[in-house]
PDB file of C-alpha atoms in Angstrom:
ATOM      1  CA  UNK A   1       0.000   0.000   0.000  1.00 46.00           C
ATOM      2  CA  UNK A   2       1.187   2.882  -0.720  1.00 60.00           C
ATOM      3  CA  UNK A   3       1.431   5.873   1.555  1.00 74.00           C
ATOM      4  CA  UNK A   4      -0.027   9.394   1.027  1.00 85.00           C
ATOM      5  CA  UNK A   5       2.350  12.362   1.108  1.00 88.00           C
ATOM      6  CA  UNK A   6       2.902  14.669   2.945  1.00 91.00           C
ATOM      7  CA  UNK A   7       3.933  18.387   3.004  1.00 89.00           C
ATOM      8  CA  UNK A   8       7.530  18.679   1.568  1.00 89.00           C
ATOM      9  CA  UNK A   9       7.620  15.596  -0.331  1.00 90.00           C
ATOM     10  CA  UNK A  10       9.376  15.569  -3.358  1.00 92.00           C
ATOM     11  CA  UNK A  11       7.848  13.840  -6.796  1.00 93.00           C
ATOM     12  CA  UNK A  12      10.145  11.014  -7.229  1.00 92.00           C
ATOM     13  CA  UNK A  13       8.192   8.889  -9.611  1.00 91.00           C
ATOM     14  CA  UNK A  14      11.455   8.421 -11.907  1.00 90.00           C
ATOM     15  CA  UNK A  15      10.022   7.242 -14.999  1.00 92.00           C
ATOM     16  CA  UNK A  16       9.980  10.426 -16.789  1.00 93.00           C
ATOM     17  CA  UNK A  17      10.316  14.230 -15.410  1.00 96.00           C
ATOM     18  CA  UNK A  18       6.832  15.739 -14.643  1.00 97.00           C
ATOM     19  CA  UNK A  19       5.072  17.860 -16.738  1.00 96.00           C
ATOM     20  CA  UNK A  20       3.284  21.333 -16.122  1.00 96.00           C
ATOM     21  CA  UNK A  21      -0.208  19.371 -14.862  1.00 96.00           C
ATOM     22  CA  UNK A  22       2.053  16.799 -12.494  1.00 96.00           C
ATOM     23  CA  UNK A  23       3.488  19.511 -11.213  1.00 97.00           C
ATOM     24  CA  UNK A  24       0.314  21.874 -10.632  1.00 97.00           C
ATOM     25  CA  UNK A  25      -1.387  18.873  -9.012  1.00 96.00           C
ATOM     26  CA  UNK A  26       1.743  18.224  -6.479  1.00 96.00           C
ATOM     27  CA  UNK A  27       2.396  21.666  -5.577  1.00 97.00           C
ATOM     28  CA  UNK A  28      -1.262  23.156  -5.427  1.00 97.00           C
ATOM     29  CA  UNK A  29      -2.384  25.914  -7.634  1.00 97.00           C
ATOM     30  CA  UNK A  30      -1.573  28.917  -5.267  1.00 97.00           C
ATOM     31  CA  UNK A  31       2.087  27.826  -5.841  1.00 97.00           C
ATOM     32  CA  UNK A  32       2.000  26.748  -9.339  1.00 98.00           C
ATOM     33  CA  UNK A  33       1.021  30.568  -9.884  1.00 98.00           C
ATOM     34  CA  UNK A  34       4.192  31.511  -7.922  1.00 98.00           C
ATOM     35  CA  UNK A  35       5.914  28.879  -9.923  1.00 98.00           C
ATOM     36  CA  UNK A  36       4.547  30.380 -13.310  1.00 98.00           C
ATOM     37  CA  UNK A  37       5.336  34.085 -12.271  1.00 97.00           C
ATOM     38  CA  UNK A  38       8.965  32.828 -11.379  1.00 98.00           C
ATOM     39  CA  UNK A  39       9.618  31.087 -15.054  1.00 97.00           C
ATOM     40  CA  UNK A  40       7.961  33.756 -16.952  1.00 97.00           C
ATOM     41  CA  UNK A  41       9.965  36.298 -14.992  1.00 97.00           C
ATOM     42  CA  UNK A  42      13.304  33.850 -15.819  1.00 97.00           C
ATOM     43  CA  UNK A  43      12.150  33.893 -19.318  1.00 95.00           C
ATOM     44  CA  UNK A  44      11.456  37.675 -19.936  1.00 95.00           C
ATOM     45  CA  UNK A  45      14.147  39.258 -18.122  1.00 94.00           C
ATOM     46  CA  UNK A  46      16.935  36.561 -19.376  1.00 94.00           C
ATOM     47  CA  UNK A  47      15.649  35.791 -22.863  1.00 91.00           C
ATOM     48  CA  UNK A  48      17.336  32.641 -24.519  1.00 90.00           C
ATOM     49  CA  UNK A  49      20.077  32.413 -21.516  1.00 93.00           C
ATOM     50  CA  UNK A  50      18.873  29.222 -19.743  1.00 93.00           C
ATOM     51  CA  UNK A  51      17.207  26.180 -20.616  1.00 90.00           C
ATOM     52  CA  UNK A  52      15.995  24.926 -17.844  1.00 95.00           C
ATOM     53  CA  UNK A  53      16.625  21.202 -17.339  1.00 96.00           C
ATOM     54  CA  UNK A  54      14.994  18.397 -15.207  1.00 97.00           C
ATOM     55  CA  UNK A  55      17.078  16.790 -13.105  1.00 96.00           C
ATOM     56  CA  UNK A  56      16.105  13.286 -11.024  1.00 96.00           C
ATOM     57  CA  UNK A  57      18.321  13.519  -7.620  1.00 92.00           C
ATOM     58  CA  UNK A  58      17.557  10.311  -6.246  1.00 91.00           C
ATOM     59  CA  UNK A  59      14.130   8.850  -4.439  1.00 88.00           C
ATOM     60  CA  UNK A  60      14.602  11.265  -1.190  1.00 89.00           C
ATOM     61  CA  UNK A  61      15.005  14.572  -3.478  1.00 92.00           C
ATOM     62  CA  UNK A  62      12.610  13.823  -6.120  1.00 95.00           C
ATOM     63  CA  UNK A  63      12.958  15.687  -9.394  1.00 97.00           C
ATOM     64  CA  UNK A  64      14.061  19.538  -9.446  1.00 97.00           C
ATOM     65  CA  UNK A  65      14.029  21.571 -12.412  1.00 98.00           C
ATOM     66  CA  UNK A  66      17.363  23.646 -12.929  1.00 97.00           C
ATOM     67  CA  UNK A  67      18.418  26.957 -14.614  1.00 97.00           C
ATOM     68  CA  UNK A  68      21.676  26.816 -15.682  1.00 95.00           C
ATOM     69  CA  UNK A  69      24.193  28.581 -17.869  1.00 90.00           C
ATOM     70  CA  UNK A  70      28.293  27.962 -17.616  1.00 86.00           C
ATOM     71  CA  UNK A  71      27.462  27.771 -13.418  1.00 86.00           C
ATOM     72  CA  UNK A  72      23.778  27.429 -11.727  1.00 88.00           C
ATOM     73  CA  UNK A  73      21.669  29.961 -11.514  1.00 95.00           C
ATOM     74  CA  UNK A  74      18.724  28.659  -9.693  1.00 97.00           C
ATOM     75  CA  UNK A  75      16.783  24.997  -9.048  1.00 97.00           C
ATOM     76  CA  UNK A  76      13.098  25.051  -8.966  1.00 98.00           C
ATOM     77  CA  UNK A  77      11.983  22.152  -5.913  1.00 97.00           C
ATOM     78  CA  UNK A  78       8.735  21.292  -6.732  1.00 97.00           C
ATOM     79  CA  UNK A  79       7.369  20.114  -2.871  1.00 95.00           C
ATOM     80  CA  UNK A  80       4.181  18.718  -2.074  1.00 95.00           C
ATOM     81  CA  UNK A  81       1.785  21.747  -1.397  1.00 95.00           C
ATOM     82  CA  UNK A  82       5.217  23.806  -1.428  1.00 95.00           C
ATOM     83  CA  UNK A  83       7.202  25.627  -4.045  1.00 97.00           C
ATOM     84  CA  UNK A  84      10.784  26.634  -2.949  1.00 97.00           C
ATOM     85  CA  UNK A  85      13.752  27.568  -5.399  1.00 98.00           C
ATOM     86  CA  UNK A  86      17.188  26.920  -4.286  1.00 96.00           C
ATOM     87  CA  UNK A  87      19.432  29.787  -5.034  1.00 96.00           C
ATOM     88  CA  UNK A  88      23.437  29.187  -4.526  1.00 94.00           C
ATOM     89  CA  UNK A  89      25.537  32.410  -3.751  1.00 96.00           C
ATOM     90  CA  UNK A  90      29.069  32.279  -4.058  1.00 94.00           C
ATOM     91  CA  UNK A  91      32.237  34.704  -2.712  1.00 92.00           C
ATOM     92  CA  UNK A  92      31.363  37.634  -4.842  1.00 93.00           C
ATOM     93  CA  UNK A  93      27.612  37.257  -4.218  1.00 95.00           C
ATOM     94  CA  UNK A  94      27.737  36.630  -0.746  1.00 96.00           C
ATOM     95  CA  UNK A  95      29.448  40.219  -0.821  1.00 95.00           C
ATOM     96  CA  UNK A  96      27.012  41.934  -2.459  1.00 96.00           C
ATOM     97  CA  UNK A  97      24.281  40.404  -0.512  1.00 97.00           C
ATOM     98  CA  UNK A  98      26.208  41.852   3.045  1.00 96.00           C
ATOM     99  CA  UNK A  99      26.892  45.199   1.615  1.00 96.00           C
ATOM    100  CA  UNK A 100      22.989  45.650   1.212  1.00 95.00           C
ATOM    101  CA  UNK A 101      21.966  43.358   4.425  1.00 94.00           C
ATOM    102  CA  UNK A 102      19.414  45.951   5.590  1.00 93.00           C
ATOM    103  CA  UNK A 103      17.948  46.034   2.053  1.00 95.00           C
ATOM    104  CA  UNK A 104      16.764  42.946   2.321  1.00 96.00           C
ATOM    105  CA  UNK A 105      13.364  41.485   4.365  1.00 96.00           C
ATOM    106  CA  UNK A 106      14.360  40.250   7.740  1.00 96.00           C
ATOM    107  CA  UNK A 107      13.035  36.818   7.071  1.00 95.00           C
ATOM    108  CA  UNK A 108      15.536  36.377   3.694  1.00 97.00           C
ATOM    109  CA  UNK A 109      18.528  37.595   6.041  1.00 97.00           C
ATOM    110  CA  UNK A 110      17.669  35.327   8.711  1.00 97.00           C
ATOM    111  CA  UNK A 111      17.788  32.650   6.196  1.00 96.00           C
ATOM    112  CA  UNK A 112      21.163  33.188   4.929  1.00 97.00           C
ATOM    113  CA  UNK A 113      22.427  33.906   8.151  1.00 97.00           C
ATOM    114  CA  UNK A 114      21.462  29.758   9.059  1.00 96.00           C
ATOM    115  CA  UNK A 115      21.978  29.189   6.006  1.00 95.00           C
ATOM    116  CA  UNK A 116      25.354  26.386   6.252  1.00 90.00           C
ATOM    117  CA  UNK A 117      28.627  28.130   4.093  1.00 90.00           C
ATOM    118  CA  UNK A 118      29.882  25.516   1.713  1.00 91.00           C
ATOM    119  CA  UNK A 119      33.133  25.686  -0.696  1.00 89.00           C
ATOM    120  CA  UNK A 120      31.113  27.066  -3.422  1.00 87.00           C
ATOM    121  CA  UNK A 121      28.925  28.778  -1.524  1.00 91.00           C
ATOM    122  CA  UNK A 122      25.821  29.367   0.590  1.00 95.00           C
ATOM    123  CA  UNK A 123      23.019  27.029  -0.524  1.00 94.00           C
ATOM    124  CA  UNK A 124      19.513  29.023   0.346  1.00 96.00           C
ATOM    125  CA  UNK A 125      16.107  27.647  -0.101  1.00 96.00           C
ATOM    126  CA  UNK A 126      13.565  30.042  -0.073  1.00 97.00           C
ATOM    127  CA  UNK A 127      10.231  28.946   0.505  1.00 96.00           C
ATOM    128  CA  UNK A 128       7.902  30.611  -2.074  1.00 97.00           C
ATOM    129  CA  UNK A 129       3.997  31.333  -0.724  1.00 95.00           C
ATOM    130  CA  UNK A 130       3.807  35.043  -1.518  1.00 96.00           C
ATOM    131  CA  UNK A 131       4.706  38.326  -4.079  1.00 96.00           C
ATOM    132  CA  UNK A 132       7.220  39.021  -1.448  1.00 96.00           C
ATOM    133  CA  UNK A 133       8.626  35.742  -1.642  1.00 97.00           C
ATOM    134  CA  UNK A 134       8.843  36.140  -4.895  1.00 97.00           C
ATOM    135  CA  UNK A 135      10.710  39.373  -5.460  1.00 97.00           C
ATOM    136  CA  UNK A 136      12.951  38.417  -2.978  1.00 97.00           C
ATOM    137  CA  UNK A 137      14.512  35.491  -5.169  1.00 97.00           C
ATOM    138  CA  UNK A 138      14.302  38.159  -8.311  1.00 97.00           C
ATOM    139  CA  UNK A 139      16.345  40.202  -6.483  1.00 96.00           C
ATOM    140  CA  UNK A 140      18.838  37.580  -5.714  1.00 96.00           C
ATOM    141  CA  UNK A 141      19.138  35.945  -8.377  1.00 97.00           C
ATOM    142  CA  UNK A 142      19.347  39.379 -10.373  1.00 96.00           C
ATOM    143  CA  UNK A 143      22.068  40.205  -7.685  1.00 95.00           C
ATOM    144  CA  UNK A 144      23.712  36.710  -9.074  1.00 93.00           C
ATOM    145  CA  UNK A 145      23.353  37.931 -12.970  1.00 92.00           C
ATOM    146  CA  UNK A 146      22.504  40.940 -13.374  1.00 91.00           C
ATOM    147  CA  UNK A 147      19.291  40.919 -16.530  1.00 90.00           C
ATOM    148  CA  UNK A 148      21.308  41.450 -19.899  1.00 83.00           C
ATOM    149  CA  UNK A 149      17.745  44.192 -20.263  1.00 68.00           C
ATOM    150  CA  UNK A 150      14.350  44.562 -19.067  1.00 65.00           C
ATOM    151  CA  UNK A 151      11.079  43.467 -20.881  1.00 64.00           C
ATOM    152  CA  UNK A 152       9.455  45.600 -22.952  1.00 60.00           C
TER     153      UNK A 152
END
């Protein structure tokens, strides 16, 4: 029998990387919306950069779907009634990010403040339920690579 999930878990089903309904279903529509707003954002402000890429990281992690160019840019973790992108910030951006730390909303700050240092970098995973949420990992990931140009 198999067990129902629960919040957090990960679609691991590895036969073939979920598509925009699996994904909708598993997350909930309030975050698919979040999730939607994120790509489109991706897509308009860095036109033809990334393509984004599914990636199967074993039966705990499920499938993520990743933005990359020469180095990461950002992994989209598709949870069970959760969205969360994982955004890595290395030397330089880790710089940036201090110089501004009182730019930024206390609950991002707090999170890269726990947030466990690594060789290449601080690994955060920010939970995604609201606009704010979602201009907060805008503005680091535009602190990561700065737009080649705005939409318009």
């Amino acid at each position: 029998m198999e067990q129902s999930p629960e919040v957090g878990d990960r679609i691991t089903d590895k036969s073939a990387p979920p598509d925009d309904d699996t994904v909708r279903d598993w997350i909930g529509p309030k975050a698919f919306g979040h999730w939607a707003e994120l790509r489109n954002w991706i897509e308009a402000y860095y036109p033809a950069v990334f393509a984004p890429e599914w990636l199967y990281r074993g039966k705990k992690r499920g499938w993520s779907l990743r933005y990359k160019k020469s180095r990461a840019f950002c992994t989209f973790l598709p949870e069970y009634r959760l969205f969360s992108v994982e955004v890595v910030l290395g030397g330089a951006e880790r710089e940036k990010f201090e110089a501004r730390r009182y730019g930024w909303r206390p609950q991002l700050v707090k999170l890269y403040d726990e947030a466990r240092a690594y060789p290449d970098g601080k690994w955060l995973k920010v939970g995604i339920s609201s606009a704010a949420d979602r201009r907060d990992v805008t503005e680091l990931l535009s602190l990561k690579r700065p737009p080649p140009r705005s939409p318009g």
